[in-house]
Amino acid sequence: MSKTVTITIDDKQISVTEGEKLLWAALENGIYIPHLCGVKEAERPEASCRLCFVEVEGMPNPVTSCTLSVKEGMVVRTRSPRVDRLVRTGFELLLSNHRLGCAKCAKNGKCALQKMAKERGLKLKLTRLRSLVKETPVDDSPQSFSFDPSRCVLCGQCVWVDRNKVKVGAIGFIKRGMDRKVSTFGEVKLAESRCTQCGECVKVCPVGALTASSEKESH
Amino acid sequence: MNATVEKNYEILKNDALQDISKWQEKARVLVGTATCGRAAGALEVLDIFRKEVENRQLDVEVMEVGCMGHCYAEPMVIIYKPGFPPLCYGSVDEGIAKRLVTDYLENDDPCFDFAMAALEPNDMFPTFEDFPRGVYEQKIVLADCGLINPEDINQYLARDGYSALAKALSMKPAEVVAEIKDAKLRGRGGAGFPTGVKWEICHQAVSPEKYVICNADEGDPGAFMDRALLESNPHQVIEGLMIAGFAVGASKGYFYVRAEYPLAITRLRTALEQAREKGILGSSVLGSDFGFDIEIFQGSGAFVCGEETALIASMEGKPGIPNHRPPFPAVSGLRGKPTVINNVKTLSYVPHIIRKGVDWFKSIGTPDSPGTAVFALAGKVVSTGLAEVPMGTTLRTLIYDVGNGIKDDKPFKAVQIGGPSGGCLPESSLDLPIDFDSLQQAGAMMGSGGLVVLSEDDCMVEIARYFLEFTQKESCGKCTFCRLGTKQMLEILTDITKGQGKPEDIDLLLELGEDIKAGSLCSLGKTAPNPVLTTIRFFRHEYEAHIQEKRCPSLMCKDLISYIIDPAKCSKLCDACVGSCPVEAVYTKPDMLKDIHQDKCVKCDNCLVTCLPLYQAVVKVSPPVAVEGGGNHE
């Protein structure tokens, strides 16, 4: 039997299953923590988007909540000057490599970046950083959806679903550093790959990188 | 079982002593053929010795050895001849090699004018200990490097090699762990984590299968300690890895070596084969019930694969990309099994600690960082190469006494210590005793031991940009801060070196740097901003000169300098500079003096280099001369 523990997040006491990751414990109790790459069912957290920072009493530095298992009596703050600063920089860095123009984006209103901006009072435009967005062709070869790499934030949700849920394995991360991107094997178009066009990746994309054609047409 | 191991070891050692005795009484020539030696022509020198000795029918043994650390004097040759002290010769070319054969080996003139030092005290020639470098150096892991043939296991055995393994096998694994823990040995890969603690965690982990891995993925620009150790004394590392395996309960070990180190891999492979033949490696190590074997894994050269979790991913056939820790590899590592990963240098200390004891090890260095530190001296230091000094030696001693100071007697400016993610320390840090903790406090780090000395000719903004460019290119791209943060910083730095920096850039660099350190997933990102942060801390005025005055004080940043010719120094009779210019920017004026078309000049430095020994008339100036309207046209 799994044990229940009591933890405190932002002065609110909540009961959660022992060992659960803090990020999911918070989200399921209505406490928002910015996040993009977290997959609850994943065996090992990716911890790559670096947005879900919180301060935990007794720990010297902010930690990512997706990697931290809850323990009895844990006291957590989702906001603090240090957390806010890290989240702001992480958010700005992602924006610097994400093609903006929300008005023309199919995910306008449903985008995780917009939610983050709203919750944390962040601007959806670049102020101190320069744009690193590269012009990349949109892959609209599938019947029902399209992929725009210039809006991709490399959260890996689509890759995880493709590999672990529908078990197709059509897409994955390729290349390193600034060239890292989601692509098919051999960088062929999705329609030419082993992609079955099941659309599960589109459902999990938190931004406007993978969008359904119905959404495409409406804009 | 103890008696069996002891007996088997004695047999091996006696065989080895017998084997080497066949040439120990005769003259022998040792040629350093590690990569540094080969780059300087050691193979040609070796060839000359072999041919000449054969042509003259001399009873001389010619053998290959590794690197003694004096890389500035490669190719190096040591000659043992009965009746003479063993002598070491530096910068040996084919001519000198022939002279050494005819004058010394054939006759009895030791050619003292080519000699660097003797290896043993004598009445004829000074030894290394008579020079400052030899006074401050204290060699443990480098002690046999350059003196033994790395491809001959008997030479290692004859020097008590593998006796520590035999000793460890007569102890309980937990006792071996306790010894290393008690010795306070700290990981020499960079972080300085206590090796004994890592071993203890793995030792205590319950698993039918465990692994030990030697991390030889050295990739820092300017660092070559691990390569030299593998090429010069591979058995020392193998022995360390075997003891680690025994201590934690592993039966399998791996060498993770980057494929760019082909000679290290070849010599390691030979060493492993020889150890297997002797019954040292295999199902029953030295006749004990400890079975252990080692495999070599070639990494394809991604810098981040030196990070433990990325190294494991790469060995598992996945992209070499780091994962979040914990779980730490000592608990769940390769294929999910408890795994100890130690650096080449860390493992090299292990046999010495087991053999000579904990107290001996702790008597060297500082209380919290016992032992020695191995540094690769590079950059503007006179005696580039490998140096091993006790922890706590000051930077001043290391650079001026061991390294013989700055090239061309230029003023010292800074030292970049700890590889690409270390920091640049200024002159005021020269008296800092170097150990893991003091360097961290100063804003740098021990890293794997790369040490690049910088003089007044080095622009600190450009140095920061260079190192950041390296880490930015080597970022795996997984996490936001490292992938995008280092790129943003690099763009800003590039602008500053081009004279396009803005006043607010310095603060932005500091903010981004601190956030990348705090926010990155792995140590590559967490340390990447160090060169930028330390150069801003200690050399902010250079950043400001670039940004506010569009001037590079060190005359290094090409966009901020111009080449001009001082008419007072220029000779009417010489046109060397004109001939050296690849783009016809240098021309002769009607008065026969030379001048430079600024709009044509590509700043290649040829004219300056050509004129320097002649008239020193070509000079660099910053800020650059305005090109407007053709500048100094005729």
PDB file of C-alpha atoms in Angstrom, chain A residues 44 46-50 53 67 85-86 89-90 93-94 96-97 128-130 132 153-154 176-178 180, chain B residues 304 320-321 324 472 475-481 483-485 488 491-492 495 508 511 514-515 519-521:
ATOM      1  CA  ARG A  44      12.761   8.950 -15.397  1.00  0.00           C
ATOM      2  CA  GLU A  46      13.650  14.386 -18.636  1.00  0.00           C
ATOM      3  CA  ALA A  47      14.235  17.531 -16.584  1.00  0.00           C
ATOM      4  CA  SER A  48      15.199  19.364 -19.744  1.00  0.00           C
ATOM      5  CA  CYS A  49      12.941  22.425 -19.973  1.00  0.00           C
ATOM      6  CA  ARG A  50      14.281  23.790 -16.652  1.00  0.00           C
ATOM      7  CA  PHE A  53      11.908  25.375 -10.232  1.00  0.00           C
ATOM      8  CA  THR A  67      12.737  15.426 -10.228  1.00  0.00           C
ATOM      9  CA  ARG A  85      14.379  34.951 -11.880  1.00  0.00           C
ATOM     10  CA  LEU A  86      15.262  31.453 -13.124  1.00  0.00           C
ATOM     11  CA  THR A  89      15.304  33.630 -17.859  1.00  0.00           C
ATOM     12  CA  GLY A  90      14.333  30.105 -18.892  1.00  0.00           C
ATOM     13  CA  LEU A  93      15.491  31.804 -23.575  1.00  0.00           C
ATOM     14  CA  LEU A  94      12.744  29.567 -24.957  1.00  0.00           C
ATOM     15  CA  SER A  96      14.245  33.612 -28.141  1.00  0.00           C
ATOM     16  CA  ASN A  97      14.137  30.413 -30.166  1.00  0.00           C
ATOM     17  CA  ARG A 128      16.809  41.764 -23.415  1.00  0.00           C
ATOM     18  CA  LEU A 129      17.651  38.720 -25.576  1.00  0.00           C
ATOM     19  CA  ARG A 130      18.106  38.467 -29.312  1.00  0.00           C
ATOM     20  CA  LEU A 132      17.668  32.975 -32.524  1.00  0.00           C
ATOM     21  CA  VAL A 153      10.362  24.207 -27.757  1.00  0.00           C
ATOM     22  CA  LEU A 154      12.009  20.734 -27.670  1.00  0.00           C
ATOM     23  CA  ARG A 176      23.244  18.292 -30.840  1.00  0.00           C
ATOM     24  CA  GLY A 177      23.389  21.730 -29.284  1.00  0.00           C
ATOM     25  CA  MET A 178      21.588  24.484 -31.161  1.00  0.00           C
ATOM     26  CA  ARG A 180      18.906  19.651 -31.746  1.00  0.00           C
TER      27      ARG A 180
ATOM     28  CA  VAL B 304      29.828  16.116 -22.690  1.00  0.00           C
ATOM     29  CA  GLY B 320      25.574  10.818 -25.236  1.00  0.00           C
ATOM     30  CA  ILE B 321      23.225  13.131 -23.418  1.00  0.00           C
ATOM     31  CA  HIS B 324      19.183  14.097 -14.147  1.00  0.00           C
ATOM     32  CA  GLN B 472      28.484  26.181 -26.670  1.00  0.00           C
ATOM     33  CA  SER B 475      26.451  21.522 -25.455  1.00  0.00           C
ATOM     34  CA  CYS B 476      24.258  18.510 -26.105  1.00  0.00           C
ATOM     35  CA  GLY B 477      21.251  20.801 -26.508  1.00  0.00           C
ATOM     36  CA  LYS B 478      18.980  18.956 -24.125  1.00  0.00           C
ATOM     37  CA  CYS B 479      18.350  21.651 -21.565  1.00  0.00           C
ATOM     38  CA  THR B 480      17.129  25.186 -22.126  1.00  0.00           C
ATOM     39  CA  PHE B 481      19.778  27.105 -20.193  1.00  0.00           C
ATOM     40  CA  ARG B 483      21.464  25.187 -25.283  1.00  0.00           C
ATOM     41  CA  LEU B 484      20.069  28.687 -25.609  1.00  0.00           C
ATOM     42  CA  GLY B 485      21.784  30.511 -22.753  1.00  0.00           C
ATOM     43  CA  GLN B 488      22.965  34.104 -26.263  1.00  0.00           C
ATOM     44  CA  GLU B 491      26.467  36.187 -29.546  1.00  0.00           C
ATOM     45  CA  ILE B 492      26.968  39.027 -27.086  1.00  0.00           C
ATOM     46  CA  ASP B 495      29.595  41.446 -30.819  1.00  0.00           C
ATOM     47  CA  LEU B 508      23.321  40.914 -19.260  1.00  0.00           C
ATOM     48  CA  GLU B 511      22.813  37.800 -15.291  1.00  0.00           C
ATOM     49  CA  GLU B 514      24.545  33.240 -13.113  1.00  0.00           C
ATOM     50  CA  ASP B 515      21.221  31.851 -14.308  1.00  0.00           C
ATOM     51  CA  GLY B 519      19.555  26.442 -13.991  1.00  0.00           C
ATOM     52  CA  SER B 520      21.439  23.933 -16.144  1.00  0.00           C
ATOM     53  CA  LEU B 521      20.906  20.203 -15.927  1.00  0.00           C
TER      54      LEU B 521
END
